[in-house]
Short mmCIF file of N, CA and C in Angstrom, two decimals:
data_model
loop_
_atom_site.label_atom_id
_atom_site.label_comp_id
_atom_site.label_asym_id
_atom_site.label_seq_id
_atom_site.Cartn_x
_atom_site.Cartn_y
_atom_site.Cartn_z
N MET A 148 60.19 4.45 -74.98
CA MET A 148 59.36 5.10 -75.96
C MET A 148 59.07 4.17 -77.11
N LYS A 149 60.11 3.40 -77.53
CA LYS A 149 59.95 2.47 -78.64
C LYS A 149 58.96 1.36 -78.27
N ASN A 150 59.04 0.85 -77.05
CA ASN A 150 58.11 -0.19 -76.60
C ASN A 150 56.68 0.33 -76.56
N TRP A 151 56.51 1.62 -76.17
CA TRP A 151 55.19 2.20 -76.12
C TRP A 151 54.56 2.26 -77.52
N ARG A 152 55.34 2.61 -78.56
CA ARG A 152 54.83 2.65 -79.94
C ARG A 152 54.44 1.26 -80.40
N ILE A 153 55.25 0.26 -80.12
CA ILE A 153 54.94 -1.13 -80.50
C ILE A 153 53.66 -1.57 -79.82
N ALA A 154 53.51 -1.24 -78.55
CA ALA A 154 52.30 -1.60 -77.81
C ALA A 154 51.08 -0.91 -78.42
N ALA A 155 51.20 0.37 -78.76
CA ALA A 155 50.09 1.11 -79.36
C ALA A 155 49.71 0.53 -80.72
N GLN A 156 50.72 0.19 -81.54
CA GLN A 156 50.45 -0.41 -82.84
C GLN A 156 49.77 -1.77 -82.67
N SER A 157 50.20 -2.54 -81.71
CA SER A 157 49.60 -3.86 -81.45
C SER A 157 48.14 -3.72 -81.06
N ILE A 158 47.84 -2.72 -80.23
CA ILE A 158 46.45 -2.49 -79.81
C ILE A 158 45.61 -2.07 -81.01
N ILE A 159 46.13 -1.20 -81.86
CA ILE A 159 45.39 -0.76 -83.05
C ILE A 159 45.13 -1.93 -83.99
N ILE A 160 46.12 -2.77 -84.21
CA ILE A 160 45.95 -3.95 -85.08
C ILE A 160 44.92 -4.89 -84.47
N PHE A 161 45.00 -5.13 -83.14
CA PHE A 161 44.04 -6.00 -82.46
C PHE A 161 42.62 -5.47 -82.63
N LEU A 162 42.42 -4.16 -82.41
CA LEU A 162 41.08 -3.57 -82.55
C LEU A 162 40.57 -3.66 -83.98
N ALA A 163 41.44 -3.47 -84.96
CA ALA A 163 41.03 -3.58 -86.37
C ALA A 163 40.58 -5.00 -86.69
N ILE A 164 41.36 -5.99 -86.26
CA ILE A 164 40.99 -7.40 -86.50
C ILE A 164 39.70 -7.74 -85.77
N TYR A 165 39.56 -7.30 -84.52
CA TYR A 165 38.35 -7.57 -83.74
C TYR A 165 37.12 -6.98 -84.43
N THR A 166 37.24 -5.77 -84.94
CA THR A 166 36.13 -5.12 -85.64
C THR A 166 35.75 -5.88 -86.90
N ILE A 167 36.75 -6.28 -87.70
CA ILE A 167 36.47 -7.01 -88.94
C ILE A 167 35.82 -8.35 -88.65
N VAL A 168 36.35 -9.10 -87.69
CA VAL A 168 35.78 -10.41 -87.34
C VAL A 168 34.38 -10.25 -86.79
N GLY A 169 34.17 -9.23 -85.96
CA GLY A 169 32.85 -8.99 -85.39
C GLY A 169 31.82 -8.67 -86.46
N LEU A 170 32.19 -7.85 -87.43
CA LEU A 170 31.27 -7.52 -88.52
C LEU A 170 31.00 -8.73 -89.40
N ALA A 171 32.02 -9.53 -89.65
CA ALA A 171 31.84 -10.70 -90.51
C ALA A 171 30.89 -11.70 -89.90
N SER A 172 30.83 -11.77 -88.57
CA SER A 172 29.97 -12.76 -87.93
C SER A 172 28.50 -12.40 -88.04
N VAL A 173 28.15 -11.15 -88.32
CA VAL A 173 26.75 -10.77 -88.44
C VAL A 173 26.27 -10.72 -89.88
N ILE A 174 27.15 -10.95 -90.85
CA ILE A 174 26.77 -10.96 -92.26
C ILE A 174 26.41 -12.39 -92.64
N PRO A 175 25.21 -12.65 -93.17
CA PRO A 175 24.84 -14.02 -93.54
C PRO A 175 25.76 -14.56 -94.63
N SER A 176 26.11 -15.83 -94.49
CA SER A 176 27.04 -16.42 -95.45
C SER A 176 26.35 -17.19 -96.56
N ASP A 177 25.06 -17.52 -96.39
CA ASP A 177 24.37 -18.32 -97.40
C ASP A 177 23.03 -17.68 -97.70
N VAL A 178 22.94 -16.92 -98.78
CA VAL A 178 21.70 -16.24 -99.15
C VAL A 178 21.29 -16.73 -100.53
N SER A 179 20.10 -17.37 -100.63
CA SER A 179 19.63 -17.84 -101.93
C SER A 179 18.46 -17.02 -102.44
N ALA A 180 17.77 -16.33 -101.55
CA ALA A 180 16.69 -15.45 -101.97
C ALA A 180 16.78 -14.20 -101.11
N ALA A 181 16.51 -13.07 -101.70
CA ALA A 181 16.63 -11.82 -100.96
C ALA A 181 15.54 -10.86 -101.39
N THR A 182 15.15 -10.00 -100.47
CA THR A 182 14.22 -8.93 -100.79
C THR A 182 14.95 -7.61 -100.60
N VAL A 183 14.90 -6.76 -101.61
CA VAL A 183 15.56 -5.47 -101.57
C VAL A 183 14.49 -4.41 -101.76
N THR A 184 14.43 -3.45 -100.86
CA THR A 184 13.46 -2.37 -100.99
C THR A 184 14.21 -1.06 -101.08
N ASN A 185 13.87 -0.26 -102.10
CA ASN A 185 14.51 1.03 -102.30
C ASN A 185 13.44 1.99 -102.77
N GLY A 186 12.88 2.77 -101.87
CA GLY A 186 11.81 3.68 -102.25
C GLY A 186 10.59 2.90 -102.69
N THR A 187 10.23 2.99 -103.98
CA THR A 187 9.06 2.30 -104.48
C THR A 187 9.41 0.99 -105.19
N ILE A 188 10.70 0.64 -105.23
CA ILE A 188 11.11 -0.59 -105.92
C ILE A 188 11.29 -1.69 -104.89
N SER A 189 10.59 -2.79 -105.06
CA SER A 189 10.74 -3.94 -104.17
C SER A 189 10.97 -5.17 -105.04
N GLU A 190 12.04 -5.91 -104.76
CA GLU A 190 12.38 -7.08 -105.57
C GLU A 190 12.59 -8.30 -104.69
N GLU A 191 12.18 -9.46 -105.21
CA GLU A 191 12.53 -10.73 -104.62
C GLU A 191 13.38 -11.44 -105.66
N ARG A 192 14.48 -12.06 -105.24
CA ARG A 192 15.36 -12.74 -106.18
C ARG A 192 15.26 -14.24 -105.97
N TYR A 193 15.22 -14.97 -107.10
CA TYR A 193 15.21 -16.43 -107.07
C TYR A 193 16.33 -16.93 -107.97
N VAL A 194 17.17 -17.79 -107.44
CA VAL A 194 18.21 -18.45 -108.22
C VAL A 194 18.05 -19.94 -107.98
N GLY A 195 17.90 -20.70 -109.06
CA GLY A 195 17.70 -22.14 -108.90
C GLY A 195 18.34 -22.93 -110.02
N GLN A 196 18.69 -24.16 -109.71
CA GLN A 196 19.24 -25.08 -110.71
C GLN A 196 18.60 -26.43 -110.46
N LYS A 197 17.92 -26.96 -111.47
CA LYS A 197 17.16 -28.20 -111.30
C LYS A 197 17.23 -29.08 -112.54
N THR A 198 16.96 -30.36 -112.34
CA THR A 198 16.69 -31.30 -113.42
C THR A 198 15.31 -31.87 -113.12
N GLU A 199 14.39 -31.75 -114.09
CA GLU A 199 13.01 -32.20 -113.87
C GLU A 199 12.49 -32.96 -115.09
N MET A 200 11.60 -33.91 -114.81
CA MET A 200 10.89 -34.62 -115.87
C MET A 200 9.54 -33.96 -116.07
N SER A 201 9.09 -33.91 -117.32
CA SER A 201 7.83 -33.25 -117.64
C SER A 201 6.63 -34.05 -117.13
N ASN A 202 5.51 -33.34 -117.03
CA ASN A 202 4.22 -33.93 -116.67
C ASN A 202 3.19 -33.47 -117.68
N PRO A 203 2.10 -34.25 -117.85
CA PRO A 203 1.05 -33.80 -118.76
C PRO A 203 0.40 -32.51 -118.25
N ALA A 204 0.10 -31.61 -119.18
CA ALA A 204 -0.63 -30.40 -118.82
C ALA A 204 -2.05 -30.79 -118.44
N SER A 205 -2.71 -29.92 -117.72
CA SER A 205 -4.09 -30.18 -117.31
C SER A 205 -4.98 -30.42 -118.52
N PRO A 206 -5.87 -31.42 -118.45
CA PRO A 206 -6.80 -31.65 -119.56
C PRO A 206 -7.69 -30.43 -119.83
N LEU A 207 -7.84 -29.56 -118.84
CA LEU A 207 -8.68 -28.37 -119.02
C LEU A 207 -8.09 -27.37 -120.01
N VAL A 208 -6.76 -27.43 -120.23
CA VAL A 208 -6.15 -26.50 -121.19
C VAL A 208 -5.76 -27.20 -122.49
N THR A 209 -6.01 -28.50 -122.57
CA THR A 209 -5.71 -29.26 -123.79
C THR A 209 -6.96 -29.30 -124.66
N PRO A 210 -6.88 -28.85 -125.90
CA PRO A 210 -8.06 -28.88 -126.77
C PRO A 210 -8.63 -30.30 -126.88
N HIS A 211 -9.95 -30.40 -126.97
CA HIS A 211 -10.63 -31.69 -127.05
C HIS A 211 -10.09 -32.52 -128.22
N GLY A 212 -9.77 -33.78 -127.94
CA GLY A 212 -9.28 -34.68 -128.96
C GLY A 212 -7.79 -34.59 -129.22
N LYS A 213 -7.09 -33.73 -128.52
CA LYS A 213 -5.65 -33.56 -128.72
C LYS A 213 -4.88 -34.28 -127.61
N ILE A 214 -3.64 -34.63 -127.93
CA ILE A 214 -2.76 -35.25 -126.94
C ILE A 214 -2.36 -34.18 -125.93
N PRO A 215 -2.41 -34.50 -124.62
CA PRO A 215 -2.01 -33.50 -123.63
C PRO A 215 -0.55 -33.07 -123.83
N HIS A 216 -0.31 -31.80 -123.72
CA HIS A 216 1.04 -31.27 -123.81
C HIS A 216 1.83 -31.71 -122.58
N GLN A 217 3.15 -31.75 -122.70
CA GLN A 217 4.03 -32.03 -121.56
C GLN A 217 4.65 -30.71 -121.12
N ILE A 218 4.73 -30.49 -119.80
CA ILE A 218 5.24 -29.22 -119.30
C ILE A 218 6.13 -29.39 -118.07
N VAL A 219 6.98 -28.39 -117.85
CA VAL A 219 7.73 -28.19 -116.61
C VAL A 219 7.67 -26.70 -116.32
N PHE A 220 7.16 -26.32 -115.17
CA PHE A 220 7.16 -24.92 -114.77
C PHE A 220 8.50 -24.61 -114.10
N ALA A 221 9.32 -23.80 -114.76
CA ALA A 221 10.60 -23.37 -114.17
C ALA A 221 10.35 -22.29 -113.13
N LEU A 222 9.40 -21.40 -113.41
CA LEU A 222 8.98 -20.38 -112.46
C LEU A 222 7.46 -20.39 -112.42
N PRO A 223 6.87 -20.46 -111.23
CA PRO A 223 5.42 -20.58 -111.12
C PRO A 223 4.68 -19.33 -111.60
N LEU A 224 3.44 -19.54 -111.97
CA LEU A 224 2.58 -18.45 -112.42
C LEU A 224 2.31 -17.50 -111.26
N ARG A 225 2.59 -16.24 -111.46
CA ARG A 225 2.35 -15.22 -110.43
C ARG A 225 0.92 -14.73 -110.55
N ASN A 226 0.26 -14.56 -109.41
CA ASN A 226 -1.09 -14.01 -109.42
C ASN A 226 -1.17 -12.79 -108.51
N ASP A 227 -0.01 -12.14 -108.30
CA ASP A 227 0.05 -10.99 -107.40
C ASP A 227 0.39 -9.68 -108.13
N SER A 228 0.18 -9.63 -109.42
CA SER A 228 0.45 -8.46 -110.26
C SER A 228 1.93 -8.19 -110.49
N LYS A 229 2.82 -9.03 -109.96
CA LYS A 229 4.26 -8.88 -110.22
C LYS A 229 4.65 -9.77 -111.38
N VAL A 230 5.81 -9.52 -111.96
CA VAL A 230 6.33 -10.34 -113.05
C VAL A 230 7.74 -10.81 -112.71
N TRP A 231 8.12 -11.92 -113.32
CA TRP A 231 9.49 -12.41 -113.25
C TRP A 231 10.29 -11.76 -114.37
N THR A 232 11.52 -11.43 -114.11
CA THR A 232 12.43 -11.00 -115.17
C THR A 232 13.81 -11.56 -114.86
N GLY A 233 14.44 -12.16 -115.87
CA GLY A 233 15.74 -12.77 -115.62
C GLY A 233 16.28 -13.50 -116.81
N THR A 234 17.13 -14.48 -116.51
CA THR A 234 17.81 -15.27 -117.53
C THR A 234 17.68 -16.74 -117.16
N VAL A 235 17.51 -17.58 -118.18
CA VAL A 235 17.50 -19.03 -117.98
C VAL A 235 18.42 -19.66 -119.02
N THR A 236 19.16 -20.67 -118.60
CA THR A 236 19.99 -21.48 -119.49
C THR A 236 19.55 -22.92 -119.27
N PHE A 237 19.40 -23.69 -120.35
CA PHE A 237 18.82 -25.02 -120.22
C PHE A 237 19.35 -25.98 -121.27
N THR A 238 19.13 -27.26 -121.01
CA THR A 238 19.31 -28.31 -122.01
C THR A 238 18.22 -29.35 -121.76
N ALA A 239 17.63 -29.85 -122.83
CA ALA A 239 16.53 -30.81 -122.71
C ALA A 239 16.83 -32.06 -123.52
N SER A 240 16.21 -33.15 -123.12
CA SER A 240 16.46 -34.44 -123.77
C SER A 240 15.84 -34.55 -125.15
N LYS A 241 14.87 -33.69 -125.46
CA LYS A 241 14.17 -33.71 -126.75
C LYS A 241 13.91 -32.26 -127.17
N PRO A 242 13.57 -32.04 -128.44
CA PRO A 242 13.21 -30.68 -128.87
C PRO A 242 11.97 -30.20 -128.11
N ILE A 243 12.07 -29.03 -127.52
CA ILE A 243 10.95 -28.44 -126.77
C ILE A 243 10.82 -26.97 -127.13
N GLU A 244 9.75 -26.37 -126.63
CA GLU A 244 9.56 -24.93 -126.74
C GLU A 244 9.68 -24.35 -125.34
N ILE A 245 10.00 -23.08 -125.27
CA ILE A 245 9.97 -22.35 -124.01
C ILE A 245 8.81 -21.38 -124.13
N GLU A 246 8.00 -21.30 -123.08
CA GLU A 246 6.87 -20.38 -123.09
C GLU A 246 6.97 -19.42 -121.92
N VAL A 247 6.74 -18.15 -122.22
CA VAL A 247 6.62 -17.14 -121.19
C VAL A 247 5.15 -16.76 -121.15
N LEU A 248 4.53 -16.91 -119.99
CA LEU A 248 3.11 -16.60 -119.83
C LEU A 248 2.96 -15.18 -119.28
N HIS A 249 1.91 -14.49 -119.74
CA HIS A 249 1.65 -13.12 -119.31
C HIS A 249 0.19 -13.02 -118.89
N ASN A 250 -0.10 -12.37 -117.76
CA ASN A 250 -1.50 -12.11 -117.40
C ASN A 250 -2.17 -11.43 -118.58
N TYR A 251 -3.35 -11.92 -118.95
CA TYR A 251 -4.05 -11.37 -120.11
C TYR A 251 -5.35 -10.75 -119.64
N LYS A 252 -5.36 -9.42 -119.52
CA LYS A 252 -6.53 -8.68 -119.08
C LYS A 252 -6.67 -7.45 -119.96
N PRO A 253 -7.23 -7.61 -121.17
CA PRO A 253 -7.38 -6.44 -122.05
C PRO A 253 -8.23 -5.36 -121.37
N ARG A 254 -7.83 -4.11 -121.55
CA ARG A 254 -8.55 -2.99 -120.94
C ARG A 254 -9.83 -2.65 -121.71
N SER A 255 -9.91 -3.12 -122.96
CA SER A 255 -11.13 -2.92 -123.74
C SER A 255 -11.34 -4.18 -124.58
N VAL A 256 -12.53 -4.29 -125.16
CA VAL A 256 -12.85 -5.45 -125.98
C VAL A 256 -11.98 -5.44 -127.23
N ILE A 257 -11.37 -6.58 -127.53
CA ILE A 257 -10.51 -6.71 -128.70
C ILE A 257 -11.41 -6.97 -129.92
N ASP A 258 -11.26 -6.16 -130.96
CA ASP A 258 -12.09 -6.35 -132.15
C ASP A 258 -11.43 -7.34 -133.12
N THR A 259 -12.21 -7.82 -134.09
CA THR A 259 -11.72 -8.82 -135.04
C THR A 259 -10.68 -8.24 -135.99
N GLU A 260 -10.75 -6.96 -136.26
CA GLU A 260 -9.76 -6.34 -137.15
C GLU A 260 -8.35 -6.44 -136.56
N HIS A 261 -8.23 -6.21 -135.27
CA HIS A 261 -6.93 -6.27 -134.61
C HIS A 261 -6.55 -7.70 -134.24
N GLY A 262 -7.54 -8.51 -133.88
CA GLY A 262 -7.28 -9.88 -133.46
C GLY A 262 -6.71 -9.96 -132.05
N GLU A 263 -6.72 -11.18 -131.50
CA GLU A 263 -6.21 -11.40 -130.15
C GLU A 263 -4.89 -12.17 -130.21
N PRO A 264 -4.01 -11.91 -129.25
CA PRO A 264 -2.79 -12.72 -129.18
C PRO A 264 -3.14 -14.14 -128.74
N TYR A 265 -2.23 -15.07 -129.00
CA TYR A 265 -2.41 -16.45 -128.56
C TYR A 265 -2.56 -16.44 -127.05
N HIS A 266 -3.65 -17.05 -126.55
CA HIS A 266 -3.89 -17.06 -125.11
C HIS A 266 -4.68 -18.30 -124.71
N ALA A 267 -4.72 -18.55 -123.41
CA ALA A 267 -5.45 -19.71 -122.88
C ALA A 267 -6.00 -19.35 -121.51
N THR A 268 -7.10 -20.00 -121.15
CA THR A 268 -7.65 -19.87 -119.80
C THR A 268 -7.23 -21.10 -119.02
N LEU A 269 -6.58 -20.88 -117.91
CA LEU A 269 -6.03 -21.97 -117.10
C LEU A 269 -7.08 -22.52 -116.14
N PRO A 270 -6.80 -23.68 -115.52
CA PRO A 270 -7.76 -24.29 -114.60
C PRO A 270 -8.17 -23.37 -113.45
N ASN A 271 -7.33 -22.41 -113.06
CA ASN A 271 -7.69 -21.49 -111.98
C ASN A 271 -8.48 -20.28 -112.50
N ASN A 272 -8.97 -20.37 -113.75
CA ASN A 272 -9.74 -19.31 -114.43
C ASN A 272 -8.92 -18.06 -114.73
N MET A 273 -7.62 -18.16 -114.65
CA MET A 273 -6.74 -17.05 -115.02
C MET A 273 -6.45 -17.17 -116.51
N THR A 274 -6.55 -16.06 -117.24
CA THR A 274 -6.25 -16.08 -118.67
C THR A 274 -4.86 -15.51 -118.88
N VAL A 275 -4.08 -16.22 -119.70
CA VAL A 275 -2.70 -15.81 -119.96
C VAL A 275 -2.46 -15.73 -121.46
N ALA A 276 -1.71 -14.71 -121.87
CA ALA A 276 -1.19 -14.66 -123.24
C ALA A 276 0.12 -15.45 -123.21
N ILE A 277 0.43 -16.12 -124.31
CA ILE A 277 1.56 -17.05 -124.34
C ILE A 277 2.56 -16.64 -125.42
N SER A 278 3.79 -16.39 -124.98
CA SER A 278 4.90 -16.15 -125.92
C SER A 278 5.65 -17.46 -126.06
N THR A 279 5.55 -18.09 -127.23
CA THR A 279 6.21 -19.38 -127.46
C THR A 279 7.53 -19.15 -128.16
N MET A 280 8.61 -19.56 -127.51
CA MET A 280 9.95 -19.41 -128.07
C MET A 280 10.33 -20.72 -128.74
N THR A 281 10.38 -20.72 -130.07
CA THR A 281 10.68 -21.95 -130.81
C THR A 281 12.10 -21.97 -131.36
N MET A 282 12.88 -20.94 -131.11
CA MET A 282 14.21 -20.87 -131.71
C MET A 282 15.17 -21.91 -131.17
N PHE A 283 14.79 -22.61 -130.10
CA PHE A 283 15.68 -23.61 -129.52
C PHE A 283 15.28 -25.03 -129.92
N SER A 284 14.24 -25.19 -130.72
CA SER A 284 13.78 -26.52 -131.13
C SER A 284 14.74 -27.14 -132.13
N ASP A 285 14.91 -28.44 -132.04
CA ASP A 285 15.71 -29.21 -133.01
C ASP A 285 17.13 -28.67 -133.18
N THR A 286 17.82 -28.45 -132.08
CA THR A 286 19.22 -28.04 -132.14
C THR A 286 20.07 -29.30 -132.23
N PRO A 287 20.67 -29.60 -133.40
CA PRO A 287 21.48 -30.82 -133.48
C PRO A 287 22.77 -30.69 -132.69
N VAL A 288 23.08 -31.71 -131.93
CA VAL A 288 24.33 -31.74 -131.17
C VAL A 288 25.26 -32.70 -131.89
N LYS A 289 26.41 -32.21 -132.35
CA LYS A 289 27.32 -33.01 -133.17
C LYS A 289 27.80 -34.27 -132.48
N LEU A 290 27.96 -34.21 -131.17
CA LEU A 290 28.48 -35.36 -130.43
C LEU A 290 27.55 -36.57 -130.55
N THR A 291 26.24 -36.33 -130.44
CA THR A 291 25.28 -37.44 -130.48
C THR A 291 24.49 -37.50 -131.78
N GLY A 292 24.39 -36.38 -132.50
CA GLY A 292 23.58 -36.33 -133.71
C GLY A 292 22.09 -36.33 -133.41
N THR A 293 21.72 -36.29 -132.13
CA THR A 293 20.32 -36.32 -131.72
C THR A 293 19.80 -34.89 -131.57
N PRO A 294 18.64 -34.58 -132.17
CA PRO A 294 18.10 -33.24 -131.98
C PRO A 294 17.65 -33.06 -130.53
N ILE A 295 18.09 -32.00 -129.91
CA ILE A 295 17.68 -31.65 -128.55
C ILE A 295 17.38 -30.16 -128.55
N SER A 296 17.05 -29.64 -127.41
CA SER A 296 16.92 -28.19 -127.25
C SER A 296 17.91 -27.76 -126.19
N THR A 297 18.64 -26.71 -126.50
CA THR A 297 19.60 -26.16 -125.55
C THR A 297 19.76 -24.68 -125.86
N GLY A 298 19.95 -23.88 -124.84
CA GLY A 298 20.14 -22.46 -125.09
C GLY A 298 20.05 -21.63 -123.83
N SER A 299 20.03 -20.33 -124.04
CA SER A 299 19.95 -19.37 -122.96
C SER A 299 19.14 -18.18 -123.45
N LEU A 300 18.27 -17.64 -122.61
CA LEU A 300 17.49 -16.49 -123.03
C LEU A 300 17.12 -15.61 -121.85
N GLN A 301 16.86 -14.36 -122.16
CA GLN A 301 16.32 -13.43 -121.18
C GLN A 301 14.81 -13.44 -121.34
N PHE A 302 14.10 -13.25 -120.24
CA PHE A 302 12.63 -13.31 -120.29
C PHE A 302 12.05 -12.32 -119.29
N THR A 303 10.80 -11.95 -119.52
CA THR A 303 10.01 -11.19 -118.57
C THR A 303 8.57 -11.62 -118.75
N GLY A 304 7.92 -12.04 -117.67
CA GLY A 304 6.53 -12.48 -117.74
C GLY A 304 6.04 -13.02 -116.42
N SER A 305 4.82 -13.55 -116.43
CA SER A 305 4.18 -14.05 -115.22
C SER A 305 4.58 -15.47 -114.86
N ALA A 306 5.14 -16.23 -115.80
CA ALA A 306 5.61 -17.60 -115.54
C ALA A 306 6.57 -18.00 -116.65
N LEU A 307 7.41 -19.01 -116.36
CA LEU A 307 8.34 -19.56 -117.34
C LEU A 307 8.12 -21.06 -117.40
N VAL A 308 7.83 -21.56 -118.63
CA VAL A 308 7.44 -22.96 -118.80
C VAL A 308 8.25 -23.61 -119.91
N PHE A 309 8.74 -24.82 -119.66
CA PHE A 309 9.30 -25.66 -120.73
C PHE A 309 8.14 -26.52 -121.21
N HIS A 310 8.02 -26.71 -122.53
CA HIS A 310 6.77 -27.21 -123.11
C HIS A 310 7.03 -28.10 -124.31
N LYS A 311 6.22 -29.13 -124.46
CA LYS A 311 6.29 -30.03 -125.63
C LYS A 311 4.86 -30.24 -126.12
N THR A 312 4.54 -29.72 -127.32
CA THR A 312 3.16 -29.81 -127.82
C THR A 312 2.77 -31.20 -128.26
N ARG A 313 3.72 -32.03 -128.66
CA ARG A 313 3.39 -33.36 -129.18
C ARG A 313 3.08 -34.39 -128.09
N GLY A 314 3.18 -33.99 -126.84
CA GLY A 314 2.84 -34.91 -125.76
C GLY A 314 3.94 -35.87 -125.37
N GLU A 315 5.14 -35.75 -125.95
CA GLU A 315 6.24 -36.65 -125.59
C GLU A 315 6.87 -36.19 -124.28
N PRO A 316 7.05 -37.11 -123.33
CA PRO A 316 7.74 -36.74 -122.09
C PRO A 316 9.19 -36.34 -122.38
N PHE A 317 9.72 -35.43 -121.58
CA PHE A 317 11.11 -34.98 -121.74
C PHE A 317 11.70 -34.67 -120.37
N THR A 318 13.01 -34.56 -120.34
CA THR A 318 13.73 -34.15 -119.14
C THR A 318 14.46 -32.86 -119.47
N VAL A 319 14.47 -31.92 -118.54
CA VAL A 319 15.15 -30.65 -118.75
C VAL A 319 16.00 -30.32 -117.53
N THR A 320 17.22 -29.87 -117.79
CA THR A 320 18.09 -29.33 -116.74
C THR A 320 18.24 -27.85 -117.02
N TYR A 321 18.04 -27.03 -115.98
CA TYR A 321 18.07 -25.59 -116.20
C TYR A 321 18.61 -24.86 -114.98
N THR A 322 19.13 -23.67 -115.25
CA THR A 322 19.54 -22.74 -114.21
C THR A 322 18.82 -21.43 -114.50
N VAL A 323 18.14 -20.91 -113.50
CA VAL A 323 17.39 -19.67 -113.67
C VAL A 323 17.82 -18.67 -112.60
N ASP A 324 17.94 -17.42 -113.02
CA ASP A 324 18.25 -16.31 -112.12
C ASP A 324 17.23 -15.23 -112.43
N ALA A 325 16.31 -14.98 -111.49
CA ALA A 325 15.20 -14.06 -111.77
C ALA A 325 14.86 -13.22 -110.55
N VAL A 326 14.30 -12.06 -110.82
CA VAL A 326 13.77 -11.20 -109.77
C VAL A 326 12.31 -10.91 -110.09
N THR A 327 11.54 -10.56 -109.06
CA THR A 327 10.16 -10.12 -109.29
C THR A 327 10.15 -8.61 -109.33
N ARG A 328 9.30 -8.11 -110.19
CA ARG A 328 9.16 -6.66 -110.32
C ARG A 328 7.67 -6.33 -110.44
N THR A 329 7.31 -5.13 -110.05
CA THR A 329 5.95 -4.64 -110.21
C THR A 329 5.91 -3.77 -111.45
N PRO A 330 5.06 -4.12 -112.44
CA PRO A 330 4.99 -3.32 -113.67
C PRO A 330 4.47 -1.90 -113.39
N ASN A 331 4.89 -0.97 -114.23
CA ASN A 331 4.42 0.42 -114.15
C ASN A 331 3.15 0.55 -114.97
N ASN A 332 2.05 -0.02 -114.53
CA ASN A 332 0.83 0.04 -115.32
C ASN A 332 0.38 1.44 -115.41
#
């Protein structure tokens, strides 16, 4: 009787281990982007960590006679009516601004009394309103005494851009964790 109990317990333990190992083999071990659908909510997640050198912005968006701005797109401009929302942490070799771009499509004509937000028309004829984050400019680092930009922020918009208006090239290292969402227009 005692041997029968030991045999039964051994079989139960074997089946439990077999079930756990079998389930573990069908679960992906390396997921960097995922789509989650729940009723009407659909999200795509992007997590990235990069070091990039800036490039001149298109001459089409640089005012005539001005030095081209330097830019790095951390998240590309969306043209599918979805927005990015997430967090970015960064450090840059020089003082820079962070810009969050938003699709700019006023539902009615904006009058002069109210005024228009800062915006630009891009080379693809898409117009974007621009939220310029300057709170990270000229952050002195005690170790080097050199002004740089470093920080972390939450954002929501159609694109995320590191930007230098004076045209000086820069390098930026950043980590971004973002999902796409569809606005409730």
